[in-house]
């Protein structure tokens, strides 16, 4: 009887904490450089599947892939004509969303994780790797911040133009998510 109680206590002590989670804040910004004007587009109306996160020791482990949908109609640069042009370049209405599948997150050091996944724009899918900073705000709240470079040419898209001059081939994507562990 005592052996059963001891083995139950030991198993409870060493059980890994698996958290249901909810993304409570989400923000993605897109920066495009042009010779006449740099443009920032912002999307806060992102659809995210709930990530399955496990806490082991002092690190967080993503237990399964999850999908992020960025609706093209919700990306705003403050100029509706420019937004329509960008939406068209990115494939709207045939492809109404940019899709990001997060496949893995591996710890590099105490706060830095390497995130790998697939980015789909207008039906073209490419693998990506980015570094994310994971900062616990408290025991139930994680802030995740990072950025990556996406190139128009990699997705067979035309570079936006203004006054017959094309924008730089790069889009810098900055992201911020706040995840509440339940």
PDB file of C-alpha atoms in Angstrom:
ATOM      1  CA  UNK A   1       0.000   0.000   0.000  1.00  0.00           C
ATOM      2  CA  UNK A   2       2.796   2.436   0.914  1.00  0.00           C
ATOM      3  CA  UNK A   3       4.571   1.616  -2.362  1.00  0.00           C
ATOM      4  CA  UNK A   4       1.466   2.614  -4.329  1.00  0.00           C
ATOM      5  CA  UNK A   5       1.174   5.932  -2.483  1.00  0.00           C
ATOM      6  CA  UNK A   6       4.879   6.647  -2.967  1.00  0.00           C
ATOM      7  CA  UNK A   7       4.715   5.792  -6.696  1.00  0.00           C
ATOM      8  CA  UNK A   8       1.629   8.025  -7.118  1.00  0.00           C
ATOM      9  CA  UNK A   9       3.380  10.902  -5.344  1.00  0.00           C
ATOM     10  CA  UNK A  10       6.523  10.424  -7.428  1.00  0.00           C
ATOM     11  CA  UNK A  11       4.527  10.314 -10.665  1.00  0.00           C
ATOM     12  CA  UNK A  12       2.623  13.472  -9.656  1.00  0.00           C
ATOM     13  CA  UNK A  13       5.874  15.212  -8.783  1.00  0.00           C
ATOM     14  CA  UNK A  14       7.483  14.394 -12.133  1.00  0.00           C
ATOM     15  CA  UNK A  15       4.417  14.857 -14.353  1.00  0.00           C
ATOM     16  CA  UNK A  16       4.995  17.527 -16.946  1.00  0.00           C
ATOM     17  CA  UNK A  17       2.686  20.509 -16.857  1.00  0.00           C
ATOM     18  CA  UNK A  18       0.583  20.708 -20.027  1.00  0.00           C
ATOM     19  CA  UNK A  19      -1.341  23.927 -20.448  1.00  0.00           C
ATOM     20  CA  UNK A  20      -4.387  24.737 -22.449  1.00  0.00           C
ATOM     21  CA  UNK A  21      -3.700  28.182 -23.779  1.00  0.00           C
ATOM     22  CA  UNK A  22      -5.411  31.172 -25.262  1.00  0.00           C
ATOM     23  CA  UNK A  23      -3.859  33.879 -27.412  1.00  0.00           C
ATOM     24  CA  UNK A  24      -5.059  37.090 -25.745  1.00  0.00           C
ATOM     25  CA  UNK A  25      -3.053  39.648 -27.765  1.00  0.00           C
ATOM     26  CA  UNK A  26      -1.933  39.324 -31.342  1.00  0.00           C
ATOM     27  CA  UNK A  27      -0.288  41.804 -33.645  1.00  0.00           C
ATOM     28  CA  UNK A  28       1.584  41.438 -36.909  1.00  0.00           C
ATOM     29  CA  UNK A  29       3.273  44.321 -38.707  1.00  0.00           C
ATOM     30  CA  UNK A  30       4.582  44.328 -42.267  1.00  0.00           C
ATOM     31  CA  UNK A  31       7.323  46.770 -43.312  1.00  0.00           C
ATOM     32  CA  UNK A  32       8.115  47.440 -46.962  1.00  0.00           C
ATOM     33  CA  UNK A  33      10.882  49.831 -48.013  1.00  0.00           C
ATOM     34  CA  UNK A  34      10.417  52.046 -51.048  1.00  0.00           C
ATOM     35  CA  UNK A  35      12.681  54.788 -52.343  1.00  0.00           C
ATOM     36  CA  UNK A  36       9.987  57.444 -51.796  1.00  0.00           C
ATOM     37  CA  UNK A  37       8.151  56.084 -48.739  1.00  0.00           C
ATOM     38  CA  UNK A  38       8.466  53.205 -46.301  1.00  0.00           C
ATOM     39  CA  UNK A  39       5.133  51.526 -45.626  1.00  0.00           C
ATOM     40  CA  UNK A  40       3.893  49.759 -42.506  1.00  0.00           C
ATOM     41  CA  UNK A  41       0.838  47.515 -42.589  1.00  0.00           C
ATOM     42  CA  UNK A  42      -0.722  46.271 -39.368  1.00  0.00           C
ATOM     43  CA  UNK A  43      -3.055  43.347 -38.703  1.00  0.00           C
ATOM     44  CA  UNK A  44      -4.544  42.735 -35.279  1.00  0.00           C
ATOM     45  CA  UNK A  45      -7.478  40.571 -36.403  1.00  0.00           C
ATOM     46  CA  UNK A  46      -5.523  37.374 -36.774  1.00  0.00           C
ATOM     47  CA  UNK A  47      -7.095  33.948 -36.396  1.00  0.00           C
ATOM     48  CA  UNK A  48      -4.937  31.551 -34.374  1.00  0.00           C
ATOM     49  CA  UNK A  49      -5.533  27.970 -33.361  1.00  0.00           C
ATOM     50  CA  UNK A  50      -4.794  27.525 -29.668  1.00  0.00           C
ATOM     51  CA  UNK A  51      -1.209  26.377 -29.236  1.00  0.00           C
ATOM     52  CA  UNK A  52      -0.603  23.295 -27.086  1.00  0.00           C
ATOM     53  CA  UNK A  53       2.264  24.245 -24.766  1.00  0.00           C
ATOM     54  CA  UNK A  54       4.025  22.096 -22.206  1.00  0.00           C
ATOM     55  CA  UNK A  55       6.272  23.415 -19.451  1.00  0.00           C
ATOM     56  CA  UNK A  56       9.208  21.182 -18.510  1.00  0.00           C
ATOM     57  CA  UNK A  57      11.857  22.399 -16.117  1.00  0.00           C
ATOM     58  CA  UNK A  58      12.507  25.960 -17.178  1.00  0.00           C
ATOM     59  CA  UNK A  59      11.454  25.692 -20.809  1.00  0.00           C
ATOM     60  CA  UNK A  60       8.279  25.734 -22.848  1.00  0.00           C
ATOM     61  CA  UNK A  61       7.673  23.039 -25.442  1.00  0.00           C
ATOM     62  CA  UNK A  62       5.216  23.269 -28.323  1.00  0.00           C
ATOM     63  CA  UNK A  63       3.470  19.882 -28.316  1.00  0.00           C
ATOM     64  CA  UNK A  64       1.730  20.129 -31.691  1.00  0.00           C
ATOM     65  CA  UNK A  65       1.661  22.350 -34.778  1.00  0.00           C
ATOM     66  CA  UNK A  66      -0.894  25.143 -35.053  1.00  0.00           C
ATOM     67  CA  UNK A  67      -2.166  27.463 -37.786  1.00  0.00           C
ATOM     68  CA  UNK A  68      -2.256  31.258 -37.995  1.00  0.00           C
ATOM     69  CA  UNK A  69      -4.512  32.953 -40.584  1.00  0.00           C
ATOM     70  CA  UNK A  70      -3.840  36.569 -41.520  1.00  0.00           C
ATOM     71  CA  UNK A  71      -6.841  37.965 -43.426  1.00  0.00           C
ATOM     72  CA  UNK A  72      -5.617  40.208 -46.248  1.00  0.00           C
ATOM     73  CA  UNK A  73      -8.623  42.520 -45.859  1.00  0.00           C
ATOM     74  CA  UNK A  74      -7.617  43.235 -42.247  1.00  0.00           C
ATOM     75  CA  UNK A  75      -4.094  44.477 -43.064  1.00  0.00           C
ATOM     76  CA  UNK A  76      -4.139  48.254 -42.921  1.00  0.00           C
ATOM     77  CA  UNK A  77      -1.464  50.772 -43.854  1.00  0.00           C
ATOM     78  CA  UNK A  78      -3.672  53.826 -43.386  1.00  0.00           C
ATOM     79  CA  UNK A  79      -4.212  54.277 -47.143  1.00  0.00           C
ATOM     80  CA  UNK A  80      -7.122  52.286 -48.609  1.00  0.00           C
ATOM     81  CA  UNK A  81      -5.857  52.597 -52.223  1.00  0.00           C
ATOM     82  CA  UNK A  82      -2.436  51.225 -51.248  1.00  0.00           C
ATOM     83  CA  UNK A  83      -4.108  48.481 -49.185  1.00  0.00           C
ATOM     84  CA  UNK A  84      -6.220  47.415 -52.203  1.00  0.00           C
ATOM     85  CA  UNK A  85      -3.099  47.279 -54.379  1.00  0.00           C
ATOM     86  CA  UNK A  86      -1.222  45.155 -51.813  1.00  0.00           C
ATOM     87  CA  UNK A  87      -4.247  42.853 -51.383  1.00  0.00           C
ATOM     88  CA  UNK A  88      -4.307  42.302 -55.141  1.00  0.00           C
ATOM     89  CA  UNK A  89      -0.551  41.578 -55.244  1.00  0.00           C
ATOM     90  CA  UNK A  90      -0.929  39.078 -52.376  1.00  0.00           C
ATOM     91  CA  UNK A  91      -3.675  37.208 -54.260  1.00  0.00           C
ATOM     92  CA  UNK A  92      -6.969  38.544 -52.990  1.00  0.00           C
ATOM     93  CA  UNK A  93      -9.755  37.454 -53.650  1.00  0.00           C
ATOM     94  CA  UNK A  94      -8.470  34.027 -54.799  1.00  0.00           C
ATOM     95  CA  UNK A  95      -6.365  33.706 -51.631  1.00  0.00           C
ATOM     96  CA  UNK A  96      -8.062  35.678 -48.847  1.00  0.00           C
ATOM     97  CA  UNK A  97      -5.493  34.774 -46.153  1.00  0.00           C
ATOM     98  CA  UNK A  98      -1.793  34.492 -45.562  1.00  0.00           C
ATOM     99  CA  UNK A  99      -1.342  31.145 -43.801  1.00  0.00           C
ATOM    100  CA  UNK A 100       1.397  30.438 -41.296  1.00  0.00           C
ATOM    101  CA  UNK A 101       1.774  26.936 -39.908  1.00  0.00           C
ATOM    102  CA  UNK A 102       3.988  26.824 -36.819  1.00  0.00           C
ATOM    103  CA  UNK A 103       5.517  23.346 -36.752  1.00  0.00           C
ATOM    104  CA  UNK A 104       8.134  23.527 -34.006  1.00  0.00           C
ATOM    105  CA  UNK A 105       9.727  25.789 -31.417  1.00  0.00           C
ATOM    106  CA  UNK A 106      13.064  24.739 -29.932  1.00  0.00           C
ATOM    107  CA  UNK A 107      14.903  26.466 -27.131  1.00  0.00           C
ATOM    108  CA  UNK A 108      18.209  28.149 -27.991  1.00  0.00           C
ATOM    109  CA  UNK A 109      18.842  29.754 -24.612  1.00  0.00           C
ATOM    110  CA  UNK A 110      16.808  30.931 -21.621  1.00  0.00           C
ATOM    111  CA  UNK A 111      14.491  33.250 -23.600  1.00  0.00           C
ATOM    112  CA  UNK A 112      15.248  32.578 -27.273  1.00  0.00           C
ATOM    113  CA  UNK A 113      13.503  29.905 -29.330  1.00  0.00           C
ATOM    114  CA  UNK A 114      13.967  28.854 -32.945  1.00  0.00           C
ATOM    115  CA  UNK A 115      10.547  28.663 -34.597  1.00  0.00           C
ATOM    116  CA  UNK A 116      10.098  26.674 -37.807  1.00  0.00           C
ATOM    117  CA  UNK A 117       7.110  26.397 -40.042  1.00  0.00           C
ATOM    118  CA  UNK A 118       5.554  27.086 -43.413  1.00  0.00           C
ATOM    119  CA  UNK A 119       4.396  30.421 -44.828  1.00  0.00           C
ATOM    120  CA  UNK A 120       1.754  30.378 -47.620  1.00  0.00           C
ATOM    121  CA  UNK A 121       1.025  33.428 -49.743  1.00  0.00           C
ATOM    122  CA  UNK A 122      -1.209  33.197 -52.820  1.00  0.00           C
ATOM    123  CA  UNK A 123      -0.894  29.401 -52.925  1.00  0.00           C
ATOM    124  CA  UNK A 124       2.913  29.384 -52.727  1.00  0.00           C
ATOM    125  CA  UNK A 125       4.301  27.697 -49.614  1.00  0.00           C
ATOM    126  CA  UNK A 126       7.840  28.129 -48.325  1.00  0.00           C
ATOM    127  CA  UNK A 127       9.539  26.936 -45.163  1.00  0.00           C
ATOM    128  CA  UNK A 128      10.808  29.550 -42.734  1.00  0.00           C
ATOM    129  CA  UNK A 129      12.878  29.796 -39.581  1.00  0.00           C
ATOM    130  CA  UNK A 130      12.774  32.702 -37.144  1.00  0.00           C
ATOM    131  CA  UNK A 131      14.021  33.425 -33.661  1.00  0.00           C
ATOM    132  CA  UNK A 132      11.416  34.376 -31.086  1.00  0.00           C
ATOM    133  CA  UNK A 133      11.917  35.881 -27.664  1.00  0.00           C
ATOM    134  CA  UNK A 134       9.663  34.256 -25.058  1.00  0.00           C
ATOM    135  CA  UNK A 135       9.221  36.435 -21.981  1.00  0.00           C
ATOM    136  CA  UNK A 136       6.997  35.280 -19.145  1.00  0.00           C
ATOM    137  CA  UNK A 137       5.063  38.280 -17.835  1.00  0.00           C
ATOM    138  CA  UNK A 138       3.852  36.213 -14.893  1.00  0.00           C
ATOM    139  CA  UNK A 139       3.267  32.507 -14.244  1.00  0.00           C
ATOM    140  CA  UNK A 140       0.280  32.405 -16.622  1.00  0.00           C
ATOM    141  CA  UNK A 141       1.211  34.945 -19.314  1.00  0.00           C
ATOM    142  CA  UNK A 142       3.852  34.622 -22.052  1.00  0.00           C
ATOM    143  CA  UNK A 143       4.927  37.361 -24.466  1.00  0.00           C
ATOM    144  CA  UNK A 144       6.341  36.150 -27.766  1.00  0.00           C
ATOM    145  CA  UNK A 145       8.144  38.601 -30.055  1.00  0.00           C
ATOM    146  CA  UNK A 146      10.174  38.224 -33.211  1.00  0.00           C
ATOM    147  CA  UNK A 147      10.576  39.049 -36.863  1.00  0.00           C
ATOM    148  CA  UNK A 148      11.455  37.483 -40.184  1.00  0.00           C
ATOM    149  CA  UNK A 149      12.110  38.557 -43.762  1.00  0.00           C
ATOM    150  CA  UNK A 150       9.830  37.395 -46.575  1.00  0.00           C
ATOM    151  CA  UNK A 151      10.689  38.177 -50.191  1.00  0.00           C
ATOM    152  CA  UNK A 152       8.106  38.963 -52.857  1.00  0.00           C
ATOM    153  CA  UNK A 153      10.218  37.051 -55.398  1.00  0.00           C
ATOM    154  CA  UNK A 154      10.194  33.838 -53.304  1.00  0.00           C
ATOM    155  CA  UNK A 155       6.402  33.754 -53.604  1.00  0.00           C
ATOM    156  CA  UNK A 156       6.338  34.764 -57.274  1.00  0.00           C
ATOM    157  CA  UNK A 157       4.704  38.105 -56.438  1.00  0.00           C
ATOM    158  CA  UNK A 158       5.356  41.450 -58.066  1.00  0.00           C
ATOM    159  CA  UNK A 159       6.932  44.118 -55.916  1.00  0.00           C
ATOM    160  CA  UNK A 160       4.526  46.973 -55.220  1.00  0.00           C
ATOM    161  CA  UNK A 161       5.369  50.150 -57.094  1.00  0.00           C
ATOM    162  CA  UNK A 162       4.835  53.839 -56.617  1.00  0.00           C
ATOM    163  CA  UNK A 163       5.601  56.432 -59.288  1.00  0.00           C
ATOM    164  CA  UNK A 164       6.992  53.643 -61.529  1.00  0.00           C
ATOM    165  CA  UNK A 165       9.558  52.675 -58.908  1.00  0.00           C
ATOM    166  CA  UNK A 166       9.396  49.244 -57.328  1.00  0.00           C
ATOM    167  CA  UNK A 167       9.583  48.626 -53.592  1.00  0.00           C
ATOM    168  CA  UNK A 168      12.448  46.605 -52.166  1.00  0.00           C
ATOM    169  CA  UNK A 169      11.987  42.815 -52.583  1.00  0.00           C
ATOM    170  CA  UNK A 170      11.814  42.316 -48.800  1.00  0.00           C
ATOM    171  CA  UNK A 171       8.911  42.418 -46.409  1.00  0.00           C
ATOM    172  CA  UNK A 172       9.949  42.539 -42.745  1.00  0.00           C
ATOM    173  CA  UNK A 173       7.289  40.784 -40.680  1.00  0.00           C
ATOM    174  CA  UNK A 174       7.254  41.631 -36.965  1.00  0.00           C
ATOM    175  CA  UNK A 175       5.003  39.688 -34.629  1.00  0.00           C
ATOM    176  CA  UNK A 176       3.850  39.963 -31.035  1.00  0.00           C
ATOM    177  CA  UNK A 177       1.627  37.435 -29.301  1.00  0.00           C
ATOM    178  CA  UNK A 178       0.575  37.199 -25.693  1.00  0.00           C
ATOM    179  CA  UNK A 179      -0.493  33.728 -24.625  1.00  0.00           C
ATOM    180  CA  UNK A 180      -2.427  33.027 -21.462  1.00  0.00           C
ATOM    181  CA  UNK A 181      -1.780  29.593 -19.984  1.00  0.00           C
ATOM    182  CA  UNK A 182      -4.923  28.155 -18.417  1.00  0.00           C
TER     183      UNK A 182
END
